[in-house]
mmCIF file of C-alpha atoms in Angstrom:
data_model
loop_
_atom_site.group_PDB
_atom_site.id
_atom_site.type_symbol
_atom_site.label_atom_id
_atom_site.label_comp_id
_atom_site.label_asym_id
_atom_site.label_seq_id
_atom_site.Cartn_x
_atom_site.Cartn_y
_atom_site.Cartn_z
ATOM 1 C CA MET A 1 9.237 -47.158 3.314
ATOM 2 C CA GLN A 2 7.191 -44.668 5.319
ATOM 3 C CA ARG A 3 10.238 -42.131 5.496
ATOM 4 C CA LYS A 4 10.811 -42.709 1.808
ATOM 5 C CA LYS A 5 7.342 -41.524 0.837
ATOM 6 C CA LYS A 6 7.591 -38.355 2.969
ATOM 7 C CA ASP A 7 10.696 -37.658 1.298
ATOM 8 C CA ILE A 8 9.464 -37.663 -1.981
ATOM 9 C CA GLY A 9 6.194 -35.852 -0.784
ATOM 10 C CA ALA A 10 8.568 -32.966 0.419
ATOM 11 C CA VAL A 11 10.681 -33.132 -2.588
ATOM 12 C CA ILE A 12 7.423 -32.636 -4.698
ATOM 13 C CA ILE A 13 6.142 -29.798 -2.406
ATOM 14 C CA HIS A 14 9.785 -28.264 -2.952
ATOM 15 C CA LEU A 15 9.618 -28.518 -6.640
ATOM 16 C CA PHE A 16 6.064 -26.807 -6.549
ATOM 17 C CA LEU A 17 7.238 -23.915 -4.289
ATOM 18 C CA ILE A 18 10.288 -23.335 -6.621
ATOM 19 C CA ALA A 19 8.044 -23.152 -9.769
ATOM 20 C CA GLY A 20 5.823 -20.650 -7.637
ATOM 21 C CA VAL A 21 8.791 -18.685 -6.961
ATOM 22 C CA ILE A 22 9.994 -18.547 -10.384
ATOM 23 C CA ILE A 23 6.633 -17.745 -11.934
ATOM 24 C CA VAL A 24 6.131 -14.624 -9.300
ATOM 25 C CA ALA A 25 9.793 -13.558 -9.682
ATOM 26 C CA PHE A 26 10.213 -13.698 -13.270
ATOM 27 C CA PRO A 27 8.237 -10.492 -14.229
ATOM 28 C CA PHE A 28 10.289 -8.605 -11.618
ATOM 29 C CA VAL A 29 13.779 -10.197 -13.076
ATOM 30 C CA TRP A 30 12.345 -9.412 -16.742
ATOM 31 C CA MET A 31 11.441 -5.832 -15.569
ATOM 32 C CA ILE A 32 14.889 -5.085 -14.207
ATOM 33 C CA LEU A 33 16.652 -6.323 -17.220
ATOM 34 C CA SER A 34 14.560 -4.517 -19.788
ATOM 35 C CA SER A 35 15.266 -1.178 -17.804
ATOM 36 C CA LEU A 36 18.761 -1.780 -18.815
ATOM 37 C CA LYS A 37 18.209 -2.407 -22.375
ATOM 38 C CA SER A 38 18.215 0.228 -25.112
ATOM 39 C CA ILE A 39 14.816 0.498 -26.897
ATOM 40 C CA SER A 40 16.135 -1.538 -30.044
ATOM 41 C CA ASP A 41 17.021 -4.213 -27.807
ATOM 42 C CA PHE A 42 13.908 -3.977 -25.955
ATOM 43 C CA TYR A 43 11.801 -4.818 -29.426
ATOM 44 C CA ASN A 44 14.173 -7.574 -30.042
ATOM 45 C CA PHE A 45 12.583 -9.440 -27.676
ATOM 46 C CA THR A 46 15.719 -10.801 -26.015
ATOM 47 C CA PHE A 47 15.668 -11.615 -22.005
ATOM 48 C CA LEU A 48 19.172 -10.489 -21.156
ATOM 49 C CA PRO A 49 20.518 -7.212 -22.811
ATOM 50 C CA LYS A 50 23.002 -7.434 -25.396
ATOM 51 C CA LYS A 51 24.501 -4.406 -23.799
ATOM 52 C CA ILE A 52 23.968 -2.822 -20.404
ATOM 53 C CA ASP A 53 22.352 0.574 -21.298
ATOM 54 C CA TRP A 54 21.695 3.466 -18.313
ATOM 55 C CA SER A 55 20.700 5.811 -20.614
ATOM 56 C CA GLY A 56 16.894 5.134 -19.637
ATOM 57 C CA TYR A 57 17.691 6.082 -16.149
ATOM 58 C CA GLU A 58 19.730 9.236 -16.952
ATOM 59 C CA TYR A 59 16.710 10.505 -18.804
ATOM 60 C CA ILE A 60 14.101 9.766 -16.041
ATOM 61 C CA PHE A 61 16.082 11.826 -13.510
ATOM 62 C CA LYS A 62 17.179 14.462 -15.908
ATOM 63 C CA GLU A 63 14.212 15.142 -18.253
ATOM 64 C CA THR A 64 11.376 14.368 -16.472
ATOM 65 C CA GLU A 65 9.573 15.342 -13.397
ATOM 66 C CA PHE A 66 10.350 11.658 -11.907
ATOM 67 C CA LEU A 67 11.898 12.735 -8.386
ATOM 68 C CA ARG A 68 9.156 15.036 -7.905
ATOM 69 C CA TRP A 69 6.491 12.248 -8.533
ATOM 70 C CA TYR A 70 8.737 10.044 -6.282
ATOM 71 C CA TRP A 71 8.618 12.534 -3.485
ATOM 72 C CA ASN A 72 4.650 13.056 -3.932
ATOM 73 C CA SER A 73 3.906 9.179 -3.777
ATOM 74 C CA ILE A 74 6.214 9.016 -0.403
ATOM 75 C CA VAL A 75 4.578 12.133 0.880
ATOM 76 C CA VAL A 76 1.186 10.943 0.491
ATOM 77 C CA ALA A 77 1.614 7.153 1.553
ATOM 78 C CA ILE A 78 3.161 8.029 4.450
ATOM 79 C CA ILE A 79 0.707 10.545 5.899
ATOM 80 C CA VAL A 80 -2.249 8.394 5.025
ATOM 81 C CA THR A 81 -0.897 5.407 6.563
ATOM 82 C CA ILE A 82 0.008 7.243 9.952
ATOM 83 C CA SER A 83 -3.928 8.890 9.769
ATOM 84 C CA CYS A 84 -5.327 5.590 9.142
ATOM 85 C CA LEU A 85 -3.359 3.696 11.771
ATOM 86 C CA ILE A 86 -4.749 6.824 14.354
ATOM 87 C CA PHE A 87 -8.103 7.467 13.404
ATOM 88 C CA ASN A 88 -9.070 3.800 12.468
ATOM 89 C CA SER A 89 -7.465 2.357 15.834
ATOM 90 C CA LEU A 90 -9.407 4.868 17.802
ATOM 91 C CA VAL A 91 -12.580 4.104 16.374
ATOM 92 C CA GLY A 92 -11.898 0.623 16.260
ATOM 93 C CA TYR A 93 -11.426 1.010 20.039
ATOM 94 C CA VAL A 94 -14.569 2.697 20.734
ATOM 95 C CA LEU A 95 -16.673 0.470 18.755
ATOM 96 C CA ALA A 96 -15.062 -2.760 20.550
ATOM 97 C CA LYS A 97 -14.804 -1.409 24.158
ATOM 98 C CA HIS A 98 -17.559 0.901 24.684
ATOM 99 C CA ARG A 99 -21.095 0.615 25.035
ATOM 100 C CA PHE A 100 -23.470 3.536 23.842
ATOM 101 C CA PRO A 101 -26.945 3.733 22.252
ATOM 102 C CA GLY A 102 -26.687 3.118 18.212
ATOM 103 C CA ALA A 103 -22.949 1.619 18.326
ATOM 104 C CA LYS A 104 -23.969 -1.597 16.343
ATOM 105 C CA VAL A 105 -25.867 0.713 14.010
ATOM 106 C CA VAL A 106 -22.606 3.031 13.544
ATOM 107 C CA PHE A 107 -20.668 -0.079 12.997
ATOM 108 C CA ILE A 108 -23.163 -1.500 10.443
ATOM 109 C CA LEU A 109 -23.164 1.871 8.633
ATOM 110 C CA ILE A 110 -19.271 1.801 8.485
ATOM 111 C CA LEU A 111 -19.240 -1.543 7.185
ATOM 112 C CA SER A 112 -22.005 -0.805 4.557
ATOM 113 C CA THR A 113 -19.751 1.788 2.840
ATOM 114 C CA LEU A 114 -16.980 -1.215 1.893
ATOM 115 C CA MET A 115 -20.168 -2.155 -0.487
ATOM 116 C CA ILE A 116 -19.733 0.742 -2.397
ATOM 117 C CA PRO A 117 -17.318 0.558 -5.532
ATOM 118 C CA THR A 118 -14.550 3.542 -5.455
ATOM 119 C CA GLU A 119 -15.597 4.189 -9.001
ATOM 120 C CA MET A 120 -18.995 5.406 -7.708
ATOM 121 C CA LEU A 121 -17.277 7.809 -5.256
ATOM 122 C CA VAL A 122 -14.850 9.817 -7.320
ATOM 123 C CA ILE A 123 -17.622 12.034 -8.571
ATOM 124 C CA PRO A 124 -18.669 12.943 -5.249
ATOM 125 C CA TRP A 125 -14.879 13.199 -4.088
ATOM 126 C CA TYR A 126 -14.196 15.322 -6.864
ATOM 127 C CA MET A 127 -17.018 17.858 -6.403
ATOM 128 C CA MET A 128 -16.208 17.920 -2.858
ATOM 129 C CA GLY A 129 -12.560 18.617 -3.519
ATOM 130 C CA SER A 130 -13.247 21.304 -6.400
ATOM 131 C CA ASP A 131 -15.850 23.075 -3.761
ATOM 132 C CA PHE A 132 -13.008 23.311 -0.929
ATOM 133 C CA GLY A 133 -10.226 24.342 -3.586
ATOM 134 C CA TRP A 134 -8.199 21.146 -3.054
ATOM 135 C CA VAL A 135 -7.730 20.066 -6.600
ATOM 136 C CA ASP A 136 -4.122 19.802 -7.499
ATOM 137 C CA THR A 137 -3.295 19.476 -3.716
ATOM 138 C CA PHE A 138 -1.571 17.209 -1.433
ATOM 139 C CA TRP A 139 -4.665 17.183 0.728
ATOM 140 C CA GLY A 140 -7.285 16.445 -2.420
ATOM 141 C CA ILE A 141 -5.227 13.505 -3.135
ATOM 142 C CA MET A 142 -5.103 12.256 0.175
ATOM 143 C CA PHE A 143 -8.482 12.971 2.007
ATOM 144 C CA PRO A 144 -10.220 10.065 0.823
ATOM 145 C CA GLY A 145 -7.882 7.774 2.617
ATOM 146 C CA LEU A 146 -7.262 9.228 5.616
ATOM 147 C CA ILE A 147 -9.839 7.089 7.369
ATOM 148 C CA GLU A 148 -10.994 3.691 6.213
ATOM 149 C CA ALA A 149 -13.819 1.351 6.982
ATOM 150 C CA PHE A 150 -11.576 -1.759 6.462
ATOM 151 C CA GLY A 151 -9.286 -0.378 8.903
ATOM 152 C CA ILE A 152 -11.927 0.094 11.278
ATOM 153 C CA PHE A 153 -13.229 -3.353 11.039
ATOM 154 C CA LEU A 154 -9.929 -4.855 11.355
ATOM 155 C CA ILE A 155 -8.774 -3.082 14.327
ATOM 156 C CA ARG A 156 -12.308 -3.662 15.991
ATOM 157 C CA GLN A 157 -11.974 -7.249 15.478
ATOM 158 C CA PHE A 158 -8.664 -7.571 17.217
ATOM 159 C CA MET A 159 -9.777 -5.277 19.870
ATOM 160 C CA LEU A 160 -12.489 -7.594 20.888
ATOM 161 C CA GLY A 161 -9.671 -10.055 21.965
ATOM 162 C CA VAL A 162 -8.344 -7.321 24.354
ATOM 163 C CA PRO A 163 -9.413 -8.318 27.933
ATOM 164 C CA ASP A 164 -11.846 -5.928 29.611
ATOM 165 C CA ASP A 165 -10.180 -6.552 33.074
ATOM 166 C CA ILE A 166 -6.837 -4.900 31.859
ATOM 167 C CA LEU A 167 -8.900 -1.623 30.929
ATOM 168 C CA ASP A 168 -11.042 -1.528 33.807
ATOM 169 C CA ALA A 169 -7.705 -1.691 35.837
ATOM 170 C CA ALA A 170 -6.299 0.944 34.274
ATOM 171 C CA ARG A 171 -9.580 3.303 34.702
ATOM 172 C CA ILE A 172 -9.446 2.540 38.578
ATOM 173 C CA ASP A 173 -5.800 3.574 38.371
ATOM 174 C CA GLY A 174 -6.927 7.105 37.224
ATOM 175 C CA MET A 175 -5.680 6.732 33.378
ATOM 176 C CA GLY A 176 -8.056 8.713 30.952
ATOM 177 C CA GLU A 177 -9.758 6.965 27.972
ATOM 178 C CA PHE A 178 -6.886 8.448 25.650
ATOM 179 C CA LYS A 179 -3.913 7.280 27.468
ATOM 180 C CA ILE A 180 -5.659 4.130 28.045
ATOM 181 C CA TRP A 181 -5.950 3.567 24.300
ATOM 182 C CA TRP A 182 -2.488 4.660 23.542
ATOM 183 C CA ARG A 183 -0.605 2.733 26.437
ATOM 184 C CA ILE A 184 -2.889 -0.362 26.983
ATOM 185 C CA ALA A 185 -5.207 -0.997 24.275
ATOM 186 C CA LEU A 186 -2.520 -0.349 21.042
ATOM 187 C CA PRO A 187 0.327 -2.488 22.306
ATOM 188 C CA GLN A 188 -2.152 -5.417 22.472
ATOM 189 C CA VAL A 189 -2.903 -5.358 18.636
ATOM 190 C CA LYS A 190 0.252 -4.564 17.026
ATOM 191 C CA PRO A 191 -0.014 -7.716 14.684
ATOM 192 C CA ALA A 192 -3.028 -5.794 13.180
ATOM 193 C CA LEU A 193 -1.626 -2.161 13.333
ATOM 194 C CA SER A 194 1.250 -3.469 11.482
ATOM 195 C CA ALA A 195 -0.919 -5.523 8.712
ATOM 196 C CA LEU A 196 -2.712 -2.412 8.212
ATOM 197 C CA GLY A 197 0.054 0.088 7.879
ATOM 198 C CA ILE A 198 1.418 -2.144 5.309
ATOM 199 C CA ILE A 199 -1.722 -2.468 3.399
ATOM 200 C CA THR A 200 -2.656 1.183 3.535
ATOM 201 C CA PHE A 201 1.006 2.257 2.565
ATOM 202 C CA LEU A 202 1.316 -0.064 -0.455
ATOM 203 C CA GLY A 203 -2.553 0.911 -1.533
ATOM 204 C CA ASN A 204 -1.542 4.455 -1.552
ATOM 205 C CA TRP A 205 1.772 3.910 -3.233
ATOM 206 C CA ASN A 206 0.157 2.056 -6.197
ATOM 207 C CA ALA A 207 -3.164 4.339 -6.169
ATOM 208 C CA TYR A 208 -3.798 5.731 -9.779
ATOM 209 C CA LEU A 209 -7.637 6.265 -10.234
ATOM 210 C CA TRP A 210 -8.109 9.027 -7.812
ATOM 211 C CA PRO A 211 -4.641 11.013 -8.232
ATOM 212 C CA VAL A 212 -4.987 10.984 -11.881
ATOM 213 C CA ILE A 213 -8.589 12.686 -11.432
ATOM 214 C CA ILE A 214 -7.709 15.135 -8.763
ATOM 215 C CA THR A 215 -4.218 16.179 -10.353
ATOM 216 C CA ALA A 216 -3.450 18.425 -13.232
ATOM 217 C CA THR A 217 0.010 19.388 -13.151
ATOM 218 C CA ASP A 218 3.329 17.760 -13.145
ATOM 219 C CA ASN A 219 4.089 18.845 -9.879
ATOM 220 C CA MET A 220 1.370 17.026 -8.061
ATOM 221 C CA ARG A 221 1.217 13.911 -9.984
ATOM 222 C CA THR A 222 2.145 10.648 -7.940
ATOM 223 C CA LEU A 223 4.360 8.225 -9.271
ATOM 224 C CA PRO A 224 1.883 5.716 -11.030
ATOM 225 C CA VAL A 225 0.354 8.839 -12.663
ATOM 226 C CA GLY A 226 3.279 10.039 -13.758
ATOM 227 C CA ILE A 227 4.507 6.613 -15.402
ATOM 228 C CA SER A 228 1.569 6.265 -17.339
ATOM 229 C CA LEU A 229 2.418 9.427 -19.248
ATOM 230 C CA PHE A 230 4.697 7.645 -21.067
ATOM 231 C CA SER A 231 2.184 4.481 -22.019
ATOM 232 C CA THR A 232 1.031 6.478 -25.009
ATOM 233 C CA ALA A 233 2.837 6.257 -28.497
ATOM 234 C CA ASP A 234 4.205 9.290 -29.982
ATOM 235 C CA ALA A 235 6.523 9.537 -33.368
ATOM 236 C CA GLY A 236 8.894 7.487 -31.701
ATOM 237 C CA GLY A 237 6.363 4.815 -30.541
ATOM 238 C CA ILE A 238 6.028 3.952 -26.711
ATOM 239 C CA LYS A 239 9.319 4.299 -24.607
ATOM 240 C CA TRP A 240 8.967 0.916 -22.776
ATOM 241 C CA ASN A 241 12.555 1.067 -21.647
ATOM 242 C CA LEU A 242 11.724 4.470 -19.836
ATOM 243 C CA ILE A 243 8.463 2.848 -18.174
ATOM 244 C CA MET A 244 10.781 -0.289 -17.099
ATOM 245 C CA CYS A 245 13.065 2.209 -15.415
ATOM 246 C CA MET A 246 10.524 4.106 -13.549
ATOM 247 C CA SER A 247 8.679 0.729 -12.440
ATOM 248 C CA THR A 248 12.034 -0.585 -11.435
ATOM 249 C CA MET A 249 12.565 2.368 -9.435
ATOM 250 C CA ALA A 250 8.941 2.474 -8.106
ATOM 251 C CA VAL A 251 9.091 -1.237 -6.632
ATOM 252 C CA ILE A 252 12.193 -0.194 -4.409
ATOM 253 C CA PRO A 253 9.638 1.153 -1.376
ATOM 254 C CA MET A 254 7.285 -1.773 -1.736
ATOM 255 C CA ILE A 255 10.441 -4.453 -1.372
ATOM 256 C CA ILE A 256 11.978 -2.195 1.547
ATOM 257 C CA VAL A 257 8.565 -2.365 3.462
ATOM 258 C CA PHE A 258 8.069 -6.288 2.859
ATOM 259 C CA LEU A 259 11.699 -7.079 4.197
ATOM 260 C CA PHE A 260 11.208 -5.115 7.343
ATOM 261 C CA PHE A 261 7.886 -6.172 8.192
ATOM 262 C CA GLN A 262 7.273 -9.510 6.461
ATOM 263 C CA LYS A 263 6.937 -11.225 9.946
ATOM 264 C CA ARG A 264 4.275 -8.875 10.798
ATOM 265 C CA ILE A 265 2.440 -9.385 7.711
ATOM 266 C CA VAL A 266 2.368 -13.179 8.291
ATOM 267 C CA GLU A 267 1.254 -12.220 11.805
ATOM 268 C CA GLY A 268 -1.366 -10.069 10.747
ATOM 269 C CA ILE A 269 -2.699 -12.517 8.148
ATOM 270 C CA ALA A 270 -2.657 -15.493 10.471
ATOM 271 C CA LEU A 271 -4.529 -13.831 13.204
ATOM 272 C CA THR A 272 -7.051 -11.867 11.262
ATOM 273 C CA GLY A 273 -8.327 -15.389 10.237
ATOM 274 C CA VAL A 274 -9.018 -16.485 13.824
ATOM 275 C CA LYS A 275 -10.515 -13.019 15.332
ATOM 276 C CA GLY A 276 -13.949 -13.182 16.260
#
């Protein structure tokens, strides 16, 4: 009787999980199918395309700067992610493993920046970018995210769990601090680095507000900004099929990142909850 109750409970749980998967996956499936519809089929509100139409993909590759926007997003996301992993881990290591006057004050000041909404920062960012000639450049798009308070906080919390004895032993053996950070400390916090890298990459891949402000020409627009150009109606209406084609292509890197690093994502989230 008890086993029967467990079996019923397992069936109910699996039904809820299946329902959740359907709810989450449906928008993606609908987006992909809609990208294969003609604009007339799109407005017929049918789930499946009456006839597979590749003209939307042909149009975005031949008639727009889609590939350029794609490349810009890849460059920005990769460089910012690498920068965050390096500088956030360096600062996190110093704050966690070095005692110096004002360390707690510095950490609190860094954390306090998390309470400032991004919308309040875009004006000083833009003024700074304009003064230095960074408007409509890769550097202008990237500089606000090259080091972030959340990443410093995350890495510091993990670094606190690295045994001091290991670091002291490395110092006795004659290792410099940079080498200790690179060869001893970083390998101990791989789950945190993986989680931070994934979050940073996806955040910059999907970023819209700052890139749309700092860019002015088609050549420097990122993918979200480029896609948004097609969201305004013209004489022929909004080209929803083109938006779906671009959006379908845009999710490919995110799917690849998730498939390769899904184990690290789970580890990072789980360990973040238990670090003091």
